[in-house]
mmCIF file of C-alpha atoms in Angstrom:
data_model
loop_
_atom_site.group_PDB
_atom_site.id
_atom_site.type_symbol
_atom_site.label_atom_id
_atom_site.label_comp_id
_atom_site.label_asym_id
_atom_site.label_seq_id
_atom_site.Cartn_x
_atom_site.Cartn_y
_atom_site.Cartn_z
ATOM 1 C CA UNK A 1 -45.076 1.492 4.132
ATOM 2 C CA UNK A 2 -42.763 4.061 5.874
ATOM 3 C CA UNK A 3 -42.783 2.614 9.130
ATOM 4 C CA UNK A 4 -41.958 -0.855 7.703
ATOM 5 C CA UNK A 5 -38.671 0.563 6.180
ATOM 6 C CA UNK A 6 -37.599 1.721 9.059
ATOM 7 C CA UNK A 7 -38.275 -1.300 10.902
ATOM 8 C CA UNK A 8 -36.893 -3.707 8.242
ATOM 9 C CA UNK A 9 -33.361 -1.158 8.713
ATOM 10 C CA UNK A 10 -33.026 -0.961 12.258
ATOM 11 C CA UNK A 11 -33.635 -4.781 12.636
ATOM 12 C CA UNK A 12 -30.583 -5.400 10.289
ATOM 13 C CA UNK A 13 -28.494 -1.717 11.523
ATOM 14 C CA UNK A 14 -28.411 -3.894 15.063
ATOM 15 C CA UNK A 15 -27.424 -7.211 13.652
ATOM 16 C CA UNK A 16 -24.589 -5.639 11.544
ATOM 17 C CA UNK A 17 -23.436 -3.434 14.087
ATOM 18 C CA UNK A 18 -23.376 -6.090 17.147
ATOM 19 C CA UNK A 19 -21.569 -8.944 15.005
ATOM 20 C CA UNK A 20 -18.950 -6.083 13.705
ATOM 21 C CA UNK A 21 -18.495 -4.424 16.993
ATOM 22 C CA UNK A 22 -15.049 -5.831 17.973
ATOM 23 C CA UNK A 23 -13.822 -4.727 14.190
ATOM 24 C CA UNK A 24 -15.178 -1.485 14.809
ATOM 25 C CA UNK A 25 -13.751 -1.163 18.905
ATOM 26 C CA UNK A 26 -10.152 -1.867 16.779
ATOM 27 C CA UNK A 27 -10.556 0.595 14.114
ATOM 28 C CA UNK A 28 -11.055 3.403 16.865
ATOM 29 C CA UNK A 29 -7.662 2.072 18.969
ATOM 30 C CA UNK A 30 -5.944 2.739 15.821
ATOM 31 C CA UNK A 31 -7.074 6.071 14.269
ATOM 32 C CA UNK A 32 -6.241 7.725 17.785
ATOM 33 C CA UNK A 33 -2.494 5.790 17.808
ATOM 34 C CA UNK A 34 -0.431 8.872 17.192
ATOM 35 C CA UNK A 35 -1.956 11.240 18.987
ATOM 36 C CA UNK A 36 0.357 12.966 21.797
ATOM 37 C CA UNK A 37 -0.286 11.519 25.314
ATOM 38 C CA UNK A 38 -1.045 14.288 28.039
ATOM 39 C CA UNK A 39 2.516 15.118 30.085
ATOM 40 C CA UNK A 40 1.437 15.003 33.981
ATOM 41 C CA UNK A 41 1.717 18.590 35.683
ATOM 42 C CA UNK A 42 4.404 17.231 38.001
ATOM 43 C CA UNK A 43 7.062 16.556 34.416
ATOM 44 C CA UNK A 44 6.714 20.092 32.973
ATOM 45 C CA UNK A 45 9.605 21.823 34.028
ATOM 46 C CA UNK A 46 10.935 25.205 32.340
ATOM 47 C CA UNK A 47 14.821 23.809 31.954
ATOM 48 C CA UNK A 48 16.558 21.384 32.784
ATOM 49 C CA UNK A 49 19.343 22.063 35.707
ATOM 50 C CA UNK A 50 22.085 20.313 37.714
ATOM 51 C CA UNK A 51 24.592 21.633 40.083
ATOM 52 C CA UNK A 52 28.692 22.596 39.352
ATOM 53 C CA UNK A 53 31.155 21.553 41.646
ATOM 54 C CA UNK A 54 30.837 24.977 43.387
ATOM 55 C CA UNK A 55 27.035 24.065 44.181
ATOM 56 C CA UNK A 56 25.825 26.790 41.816
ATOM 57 C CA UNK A 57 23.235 25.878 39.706
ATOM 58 C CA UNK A 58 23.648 25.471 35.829
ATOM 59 C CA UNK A 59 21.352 25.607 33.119
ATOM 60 C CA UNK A 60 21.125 24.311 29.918
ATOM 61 C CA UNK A 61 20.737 26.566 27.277
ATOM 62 C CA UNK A 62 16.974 26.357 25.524
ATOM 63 C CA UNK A 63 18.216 25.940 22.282
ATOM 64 C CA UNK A 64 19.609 22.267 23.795
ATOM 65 C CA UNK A 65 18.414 19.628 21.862
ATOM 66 C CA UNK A 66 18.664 15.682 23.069
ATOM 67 C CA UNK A 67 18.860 13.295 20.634
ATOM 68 C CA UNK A 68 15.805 11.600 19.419
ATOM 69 C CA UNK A 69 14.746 7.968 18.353
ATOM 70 C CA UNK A 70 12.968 7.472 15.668
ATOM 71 C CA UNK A 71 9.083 6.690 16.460
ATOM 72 C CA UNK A 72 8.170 2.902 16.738
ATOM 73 C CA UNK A 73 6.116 1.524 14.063
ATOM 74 C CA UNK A 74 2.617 1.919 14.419
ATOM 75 C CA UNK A 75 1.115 -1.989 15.249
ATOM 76 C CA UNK A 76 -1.534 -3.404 12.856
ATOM 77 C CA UNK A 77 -5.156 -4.699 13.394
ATOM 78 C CA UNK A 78 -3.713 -7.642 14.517
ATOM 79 C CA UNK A 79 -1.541 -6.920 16.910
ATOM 80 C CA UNK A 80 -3.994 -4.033 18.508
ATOM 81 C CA UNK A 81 -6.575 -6.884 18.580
ATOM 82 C CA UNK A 82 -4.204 -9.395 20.469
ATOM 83 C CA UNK A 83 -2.974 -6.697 22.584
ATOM 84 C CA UNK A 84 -6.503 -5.652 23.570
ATOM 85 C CA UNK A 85 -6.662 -9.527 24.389
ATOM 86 C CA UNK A 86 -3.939 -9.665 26.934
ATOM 87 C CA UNK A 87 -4.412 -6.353 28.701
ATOM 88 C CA UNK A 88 -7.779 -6.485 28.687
ATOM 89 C CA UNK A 89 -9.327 -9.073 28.136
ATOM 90 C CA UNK A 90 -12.093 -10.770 25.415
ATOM 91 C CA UNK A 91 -14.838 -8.553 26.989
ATOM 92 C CA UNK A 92 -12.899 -5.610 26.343
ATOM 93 C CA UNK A 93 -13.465 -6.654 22.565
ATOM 94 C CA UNK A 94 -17.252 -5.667 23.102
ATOM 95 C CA UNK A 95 -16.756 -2.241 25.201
ATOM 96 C CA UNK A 96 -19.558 0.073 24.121
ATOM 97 C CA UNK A 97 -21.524 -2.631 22.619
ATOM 98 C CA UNK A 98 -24.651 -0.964 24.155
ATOM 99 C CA UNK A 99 -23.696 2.194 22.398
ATOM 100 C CA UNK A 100 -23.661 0.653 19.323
ATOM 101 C CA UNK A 101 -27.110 -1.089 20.032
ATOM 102 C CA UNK A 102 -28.496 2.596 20.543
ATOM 103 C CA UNK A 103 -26.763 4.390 18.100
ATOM 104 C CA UNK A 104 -27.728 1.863 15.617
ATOM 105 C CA UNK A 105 -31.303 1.826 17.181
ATOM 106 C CA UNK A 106 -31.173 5.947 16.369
ATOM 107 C CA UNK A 107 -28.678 6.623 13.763
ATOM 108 C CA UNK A 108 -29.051 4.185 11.240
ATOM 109 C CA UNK A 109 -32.925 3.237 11.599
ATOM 110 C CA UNK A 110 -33.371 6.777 10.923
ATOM 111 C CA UNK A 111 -30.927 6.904 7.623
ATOM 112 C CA UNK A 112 -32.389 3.654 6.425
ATOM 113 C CA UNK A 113 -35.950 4.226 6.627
ATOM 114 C CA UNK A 114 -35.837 8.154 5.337
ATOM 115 C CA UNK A 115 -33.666 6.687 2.092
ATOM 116 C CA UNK A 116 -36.246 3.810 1.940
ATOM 117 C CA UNK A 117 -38.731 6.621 1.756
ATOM 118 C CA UNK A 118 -37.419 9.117 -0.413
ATOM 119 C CA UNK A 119 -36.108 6.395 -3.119
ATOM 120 C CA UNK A 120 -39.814 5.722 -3.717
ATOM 121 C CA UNK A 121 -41.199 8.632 -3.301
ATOM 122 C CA UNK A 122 -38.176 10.005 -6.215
ATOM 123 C CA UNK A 123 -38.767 6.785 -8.534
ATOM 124 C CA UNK A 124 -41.081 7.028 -11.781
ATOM 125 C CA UNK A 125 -43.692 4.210 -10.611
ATOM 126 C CA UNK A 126 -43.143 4.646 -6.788
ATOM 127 C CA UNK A 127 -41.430 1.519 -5.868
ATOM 128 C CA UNK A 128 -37.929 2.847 -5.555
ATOM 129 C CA UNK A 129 -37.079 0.766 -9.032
ATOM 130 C CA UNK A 130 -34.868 2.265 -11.911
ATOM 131 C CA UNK A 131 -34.455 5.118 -9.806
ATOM 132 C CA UNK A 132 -31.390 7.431 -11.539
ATOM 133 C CA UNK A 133 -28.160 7.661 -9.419
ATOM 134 C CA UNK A 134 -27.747 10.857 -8.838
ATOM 135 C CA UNK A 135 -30.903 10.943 -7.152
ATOM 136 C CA UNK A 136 -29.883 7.560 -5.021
ATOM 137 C CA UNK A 137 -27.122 9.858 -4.077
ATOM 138 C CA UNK A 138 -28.862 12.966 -3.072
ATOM 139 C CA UNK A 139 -31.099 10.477 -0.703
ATOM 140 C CA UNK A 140 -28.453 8.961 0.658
ATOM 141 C CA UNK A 141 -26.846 12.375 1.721
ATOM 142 C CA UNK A 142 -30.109 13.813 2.941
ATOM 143 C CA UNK A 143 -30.707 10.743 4.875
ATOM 144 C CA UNK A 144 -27.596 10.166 6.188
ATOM 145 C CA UNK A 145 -27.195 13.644 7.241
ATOM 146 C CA UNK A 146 -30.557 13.619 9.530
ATOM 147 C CA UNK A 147 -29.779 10.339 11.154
ATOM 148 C CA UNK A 148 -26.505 11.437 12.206
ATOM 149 C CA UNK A 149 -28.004 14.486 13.631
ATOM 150 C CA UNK A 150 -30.682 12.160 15.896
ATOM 151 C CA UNK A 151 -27.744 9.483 16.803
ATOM 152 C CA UNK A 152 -24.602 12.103 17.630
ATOM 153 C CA UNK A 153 -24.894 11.213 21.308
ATOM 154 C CA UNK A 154 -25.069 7.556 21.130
ATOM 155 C CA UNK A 155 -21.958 8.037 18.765
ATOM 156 C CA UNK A 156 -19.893 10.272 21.045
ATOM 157 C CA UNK A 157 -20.626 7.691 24.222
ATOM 158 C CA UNK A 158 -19.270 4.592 21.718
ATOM 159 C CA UNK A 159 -16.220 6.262 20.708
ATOM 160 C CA UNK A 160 -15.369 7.425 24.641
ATOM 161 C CA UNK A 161 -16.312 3.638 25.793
ATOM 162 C CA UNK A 162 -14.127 1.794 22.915
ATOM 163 C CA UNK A 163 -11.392 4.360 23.185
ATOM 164 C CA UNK A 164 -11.567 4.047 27.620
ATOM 165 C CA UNK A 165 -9.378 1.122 27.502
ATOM 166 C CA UNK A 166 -6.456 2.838 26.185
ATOM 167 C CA UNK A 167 -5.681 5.594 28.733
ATOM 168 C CA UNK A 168 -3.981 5.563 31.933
ATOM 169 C CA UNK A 169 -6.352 4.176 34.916
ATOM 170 C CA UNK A 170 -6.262 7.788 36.391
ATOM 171 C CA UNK A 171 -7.511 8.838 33.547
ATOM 172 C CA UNK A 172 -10.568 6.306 32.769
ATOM 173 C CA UNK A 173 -14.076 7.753 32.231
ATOM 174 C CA UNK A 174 -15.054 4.014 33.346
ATOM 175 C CA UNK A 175 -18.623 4.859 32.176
ATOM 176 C CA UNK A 176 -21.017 1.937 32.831
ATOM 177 C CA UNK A 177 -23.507 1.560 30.290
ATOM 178 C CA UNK A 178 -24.259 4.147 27.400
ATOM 179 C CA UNK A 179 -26.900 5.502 29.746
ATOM 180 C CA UNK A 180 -24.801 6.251 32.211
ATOM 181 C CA UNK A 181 -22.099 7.623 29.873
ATOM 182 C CA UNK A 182 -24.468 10.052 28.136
ATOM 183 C CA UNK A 183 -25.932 10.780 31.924
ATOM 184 C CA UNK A 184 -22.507 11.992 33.055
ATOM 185 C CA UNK A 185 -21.479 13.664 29.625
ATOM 186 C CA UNK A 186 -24.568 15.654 30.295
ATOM 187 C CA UNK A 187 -24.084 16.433 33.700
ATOM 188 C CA UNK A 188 -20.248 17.108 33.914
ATOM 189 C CA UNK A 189 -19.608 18.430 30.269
ATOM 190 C CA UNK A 190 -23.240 20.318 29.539
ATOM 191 C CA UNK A 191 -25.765 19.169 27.459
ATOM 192 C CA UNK A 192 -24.297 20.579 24.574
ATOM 193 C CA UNK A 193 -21.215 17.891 24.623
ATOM 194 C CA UNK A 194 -23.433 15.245 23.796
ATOM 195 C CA UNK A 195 -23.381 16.825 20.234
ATOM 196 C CA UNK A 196 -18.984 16.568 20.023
ATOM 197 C CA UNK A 197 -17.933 16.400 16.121
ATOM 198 C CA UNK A 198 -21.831 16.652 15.118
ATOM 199 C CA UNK A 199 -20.488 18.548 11.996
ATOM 200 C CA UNK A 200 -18.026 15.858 11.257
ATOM 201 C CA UNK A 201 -20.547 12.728 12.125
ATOM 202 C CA UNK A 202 -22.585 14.385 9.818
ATOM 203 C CA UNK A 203 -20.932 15.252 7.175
ATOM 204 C CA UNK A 204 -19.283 11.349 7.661
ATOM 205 C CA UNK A 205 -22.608 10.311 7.667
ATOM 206 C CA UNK A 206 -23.907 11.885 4.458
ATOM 207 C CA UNK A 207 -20.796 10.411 2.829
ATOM 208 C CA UNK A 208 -20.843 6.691 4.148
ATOM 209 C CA UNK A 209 -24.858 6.389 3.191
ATOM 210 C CA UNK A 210 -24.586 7.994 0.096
ATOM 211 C CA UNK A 211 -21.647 5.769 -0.940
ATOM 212 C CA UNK A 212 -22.977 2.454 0.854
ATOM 213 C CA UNK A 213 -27.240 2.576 -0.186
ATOM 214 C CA UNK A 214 -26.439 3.682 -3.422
ATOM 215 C CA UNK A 215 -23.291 1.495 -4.279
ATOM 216 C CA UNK A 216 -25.577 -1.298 -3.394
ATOM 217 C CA UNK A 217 -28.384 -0.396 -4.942
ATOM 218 C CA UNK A 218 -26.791 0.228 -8.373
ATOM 219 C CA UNK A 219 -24.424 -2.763 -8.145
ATOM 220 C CA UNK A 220 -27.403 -5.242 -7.223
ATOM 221 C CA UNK A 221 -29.283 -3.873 -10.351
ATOM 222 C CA UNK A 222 -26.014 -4.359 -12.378
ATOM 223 C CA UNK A 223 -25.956 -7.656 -11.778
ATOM 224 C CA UNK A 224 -29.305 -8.542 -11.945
ATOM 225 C CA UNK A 225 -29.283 -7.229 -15.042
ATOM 226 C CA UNK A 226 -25.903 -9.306 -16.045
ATOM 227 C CA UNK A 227 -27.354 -12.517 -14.987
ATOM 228 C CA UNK A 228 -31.455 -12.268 -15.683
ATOM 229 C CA UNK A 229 -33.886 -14.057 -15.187
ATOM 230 C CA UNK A 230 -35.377 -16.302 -11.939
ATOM 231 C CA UNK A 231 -32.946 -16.619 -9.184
ATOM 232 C CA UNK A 232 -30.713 -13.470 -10.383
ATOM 233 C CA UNK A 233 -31.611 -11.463 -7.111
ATOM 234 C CA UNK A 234 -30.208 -13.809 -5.106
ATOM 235 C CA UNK A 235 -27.940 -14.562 -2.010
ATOM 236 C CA UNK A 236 -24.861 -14.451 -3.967
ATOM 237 C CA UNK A 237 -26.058 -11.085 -6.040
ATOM 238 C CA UNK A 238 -27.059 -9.504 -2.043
ATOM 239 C CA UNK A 239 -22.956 -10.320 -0.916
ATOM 240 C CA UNK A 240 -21.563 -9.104 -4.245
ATOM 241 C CA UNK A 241 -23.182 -5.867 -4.412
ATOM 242 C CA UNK A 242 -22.858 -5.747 -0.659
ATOM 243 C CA UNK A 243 -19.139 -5.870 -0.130
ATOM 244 C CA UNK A 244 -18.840 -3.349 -3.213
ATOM 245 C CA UNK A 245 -20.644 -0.828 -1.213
ATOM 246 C CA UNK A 246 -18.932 -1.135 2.081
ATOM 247 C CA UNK A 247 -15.280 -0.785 0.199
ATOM 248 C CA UNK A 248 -16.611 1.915 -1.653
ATOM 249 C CA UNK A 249 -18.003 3.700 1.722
ATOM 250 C CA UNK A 250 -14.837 2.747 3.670
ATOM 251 C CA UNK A 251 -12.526 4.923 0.559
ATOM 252 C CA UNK A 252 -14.934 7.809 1.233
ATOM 253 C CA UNK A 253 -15.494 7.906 4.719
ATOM 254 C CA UNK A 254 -12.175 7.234 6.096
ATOM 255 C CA UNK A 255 -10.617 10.593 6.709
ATOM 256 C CA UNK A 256 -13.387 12.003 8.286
ATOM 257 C CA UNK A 257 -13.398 9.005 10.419
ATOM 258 C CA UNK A 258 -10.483 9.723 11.971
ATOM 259 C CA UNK A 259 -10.511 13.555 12.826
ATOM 260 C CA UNK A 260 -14.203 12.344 14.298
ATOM 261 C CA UNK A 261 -12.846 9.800 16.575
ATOM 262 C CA UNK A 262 -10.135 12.574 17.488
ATOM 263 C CA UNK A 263 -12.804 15.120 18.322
ATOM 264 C CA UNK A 264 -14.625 12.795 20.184
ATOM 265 C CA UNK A 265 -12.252 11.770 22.349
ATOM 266 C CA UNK A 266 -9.999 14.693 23.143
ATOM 267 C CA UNK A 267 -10.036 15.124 26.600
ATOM 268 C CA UNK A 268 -9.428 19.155 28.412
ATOM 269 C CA UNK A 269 -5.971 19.257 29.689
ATOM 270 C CA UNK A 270 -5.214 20.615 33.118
ATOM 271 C CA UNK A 271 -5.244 24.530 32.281
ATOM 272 C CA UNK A 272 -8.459 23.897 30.970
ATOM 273 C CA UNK A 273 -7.364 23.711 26.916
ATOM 274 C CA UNK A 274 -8.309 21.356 24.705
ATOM 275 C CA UNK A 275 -5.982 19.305 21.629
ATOM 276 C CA UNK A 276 -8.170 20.693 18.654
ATOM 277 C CA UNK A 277 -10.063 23.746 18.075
ATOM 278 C CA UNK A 278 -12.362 22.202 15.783
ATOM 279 C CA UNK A 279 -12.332 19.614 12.774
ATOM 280 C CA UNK A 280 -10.349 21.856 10.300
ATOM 281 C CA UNK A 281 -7.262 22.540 13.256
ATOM 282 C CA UNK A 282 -7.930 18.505 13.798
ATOM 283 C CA UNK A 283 -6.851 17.431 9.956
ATOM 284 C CA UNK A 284 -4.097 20.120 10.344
ATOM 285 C CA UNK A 285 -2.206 19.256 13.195
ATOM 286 C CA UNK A 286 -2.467 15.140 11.928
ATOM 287 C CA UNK A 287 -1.408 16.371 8.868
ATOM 288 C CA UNK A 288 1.711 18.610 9.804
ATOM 289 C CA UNK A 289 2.526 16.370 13.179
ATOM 290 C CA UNK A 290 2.040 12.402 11.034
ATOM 291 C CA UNK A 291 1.654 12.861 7.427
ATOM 292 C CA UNK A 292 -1.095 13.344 5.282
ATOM 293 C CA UNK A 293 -1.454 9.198 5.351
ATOM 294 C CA UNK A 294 -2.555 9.293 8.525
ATOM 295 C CA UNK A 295 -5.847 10.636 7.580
ATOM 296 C CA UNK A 296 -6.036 6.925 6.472
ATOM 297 C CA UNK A 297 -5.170 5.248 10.018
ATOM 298 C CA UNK A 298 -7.236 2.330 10.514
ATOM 299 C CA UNK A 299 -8.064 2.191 6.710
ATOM 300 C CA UNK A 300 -7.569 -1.704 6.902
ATOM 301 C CA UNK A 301 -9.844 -2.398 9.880
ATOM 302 C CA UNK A 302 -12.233 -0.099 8.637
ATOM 303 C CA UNK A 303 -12.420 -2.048 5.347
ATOM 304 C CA UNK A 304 -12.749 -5.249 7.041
ATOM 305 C CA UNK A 305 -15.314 -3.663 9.241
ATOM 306 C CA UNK A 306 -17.473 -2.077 6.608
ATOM 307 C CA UNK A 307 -17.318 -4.999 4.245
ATOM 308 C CA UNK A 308 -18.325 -7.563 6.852
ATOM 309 C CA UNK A 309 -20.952 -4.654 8.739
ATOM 310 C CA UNK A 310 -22.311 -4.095 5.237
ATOM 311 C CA UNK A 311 -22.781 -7.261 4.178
ATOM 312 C CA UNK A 312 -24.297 -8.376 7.110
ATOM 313 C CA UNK A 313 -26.456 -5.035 6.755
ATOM 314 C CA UNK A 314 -27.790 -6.295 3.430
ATOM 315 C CA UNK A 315 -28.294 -9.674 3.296
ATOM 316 C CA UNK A 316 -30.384 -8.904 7.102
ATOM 317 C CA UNK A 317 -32.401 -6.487 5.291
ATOM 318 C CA UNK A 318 -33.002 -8.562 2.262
ATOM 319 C CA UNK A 319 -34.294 -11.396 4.629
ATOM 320 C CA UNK A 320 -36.050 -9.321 7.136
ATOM 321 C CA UNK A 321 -37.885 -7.657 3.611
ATOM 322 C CA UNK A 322 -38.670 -11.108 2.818
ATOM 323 C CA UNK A 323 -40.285 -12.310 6.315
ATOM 324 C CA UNK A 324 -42.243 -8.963 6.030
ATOM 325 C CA UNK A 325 -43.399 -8.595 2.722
ATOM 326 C CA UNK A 326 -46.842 -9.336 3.442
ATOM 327 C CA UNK A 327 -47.470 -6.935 6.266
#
């Protein structure tokens, strides 16, 4: 019975996560917009001079100040999606698909199947019915929290590969596949980099499957309970109770979404420094340099990415449960 919930999740963690994958590549473009691009070595200059008429050099005071424009308004999901399209192309709307198939494959297998577990282990009668909330909750976080752990790597090479398109061709990782991404991580960063934000993907983690299995969970037997009787766990009850959990996941998790894909994808500059000294000097500097909003960058995609993802999560699993119930 364990092994069959982990199968029955991973089957429908891959599903969701391929079919959402372009919603989730667009999400990432956003909650990095903001951040400061790298100056190149060759523009950082201490002052700035020019010459008098008697060829002596003159310069500016470093109190000078030029005037500055206002910042252009940030584009929406839309636009980054259509701008992804012409710069890129439609296959850029599936960079670090094989990321997602692994992290998937390792992340949320794990957090599925170890909540499937617990939740009947925890019930009364040992079938994971009429099992209290606060003890959905406390699986979710202690599931959510391991599977992160297992899938950081897979998560670190997804965020580098969606986010790749972005930078400056200098500046491309270009990685290949996610085995050759985690391959070079490995080899050029240290072993150690493969596990970038692990606090933060955890702690994301524990949030967004405590929120999303539980939401669902207690919604579907809300309205199973509204509606009774033969046909009340049905298609329609799976989507309802579905999309409630991935709004109510999206709320939760967003924030720590963001200083994650941050983390992730900060890159050493040329003296060897890096943007962010960790997650707490991450939601700091976004605060103090963009508002405290911008903790919420991306909030839109990432509703109409976990909404979609988890109802295609759900309804997957409730059919996959369904083929399977007699093995």
């Amino acid at each position: 019975m364990g092994v069959k919930g982990f199968v029955e999740g991973g089957i429908a963690s891959i599903v969701a996560g391929c079919s959402t994958h372009p919603l989730d590549l667009i999400k990432v473009r956003m909650q990095l917009q903001g951040e400061p691009a790298p100056a190149p070595a060759a523009q950082l200059r201490p002052a700035m001079a020019f010459h008098n008429g008697s060829g002596a050099t003159m310069a500016l005071p470093q109190h000078h100040h030029l005037p500055t424009m206002a910042p252009p308004r940030k584009p929406g999901p839309i636009s980054v999606g259509a701008q992804i399209l012409r710069s890129e192309g439609a296959a850029a709307l599936f960079s670090g698909v094989s990321a997602t198939v692994l992290r998937q494959t390792l992340y949320s297998t794990t957090r599925m199947g170890l909540y499937d577990i617990m939740k009947k282990k925890w019930s009364p009668n040992g079938d994971g019915a009429s099992l209290p909330l606060h003890r959905k909750i406390a699986a979710g976080l202690l599931a959510g929290g391991i599977g992160a752990a297992v899938g950081n790597p897979a998560d670190v090479a997804m965020v580098r590969m969606q986010a790749d398109g972005r930078l400056p061709l200098a500046e491309r990782r270009n990685y290949k596949s996610v085995g050759d991404a985690i391959l070079r991580m490995a080899r050029q960063e240290g072993v150690k980099s493969l596990w970038t934000g692990s606090t933060l993907t955890v702690n994301r983690a524990m949030i967004v499957t405590a929120a999303q299995l539980s939401t669902y969970d207690q919604a579907k037997e809300t309205i199973v309970g509204w509606r009774h009787g033969e046909g009340s766990d049905s298609l329609g009850t799976h989507v309802a109770a579905s999309f409630t959990a991935g709004i109510v996941a999206a709320a939760a998790s967003n924030p720590v979404d963001v200083i994650k894909t941050r983390i992730m994808n900060m890159q050493k500059g040329v003296d060897g420094s890096v943007p962010y000294a960790g997650a707490v000097d991450c939601a700091m500097k976004t605060v103090r340099a963009e508002g405290p909003m911008a903790l919420y960058r991306g909030f839109v995609p990432t509703v109409c990415r976990q909404g979609p993802f988890t109802v295609v999560l759900f309804v997957t699993l409730e059919q996959v449960r369904k083929l399977l119930k007699d093995f």
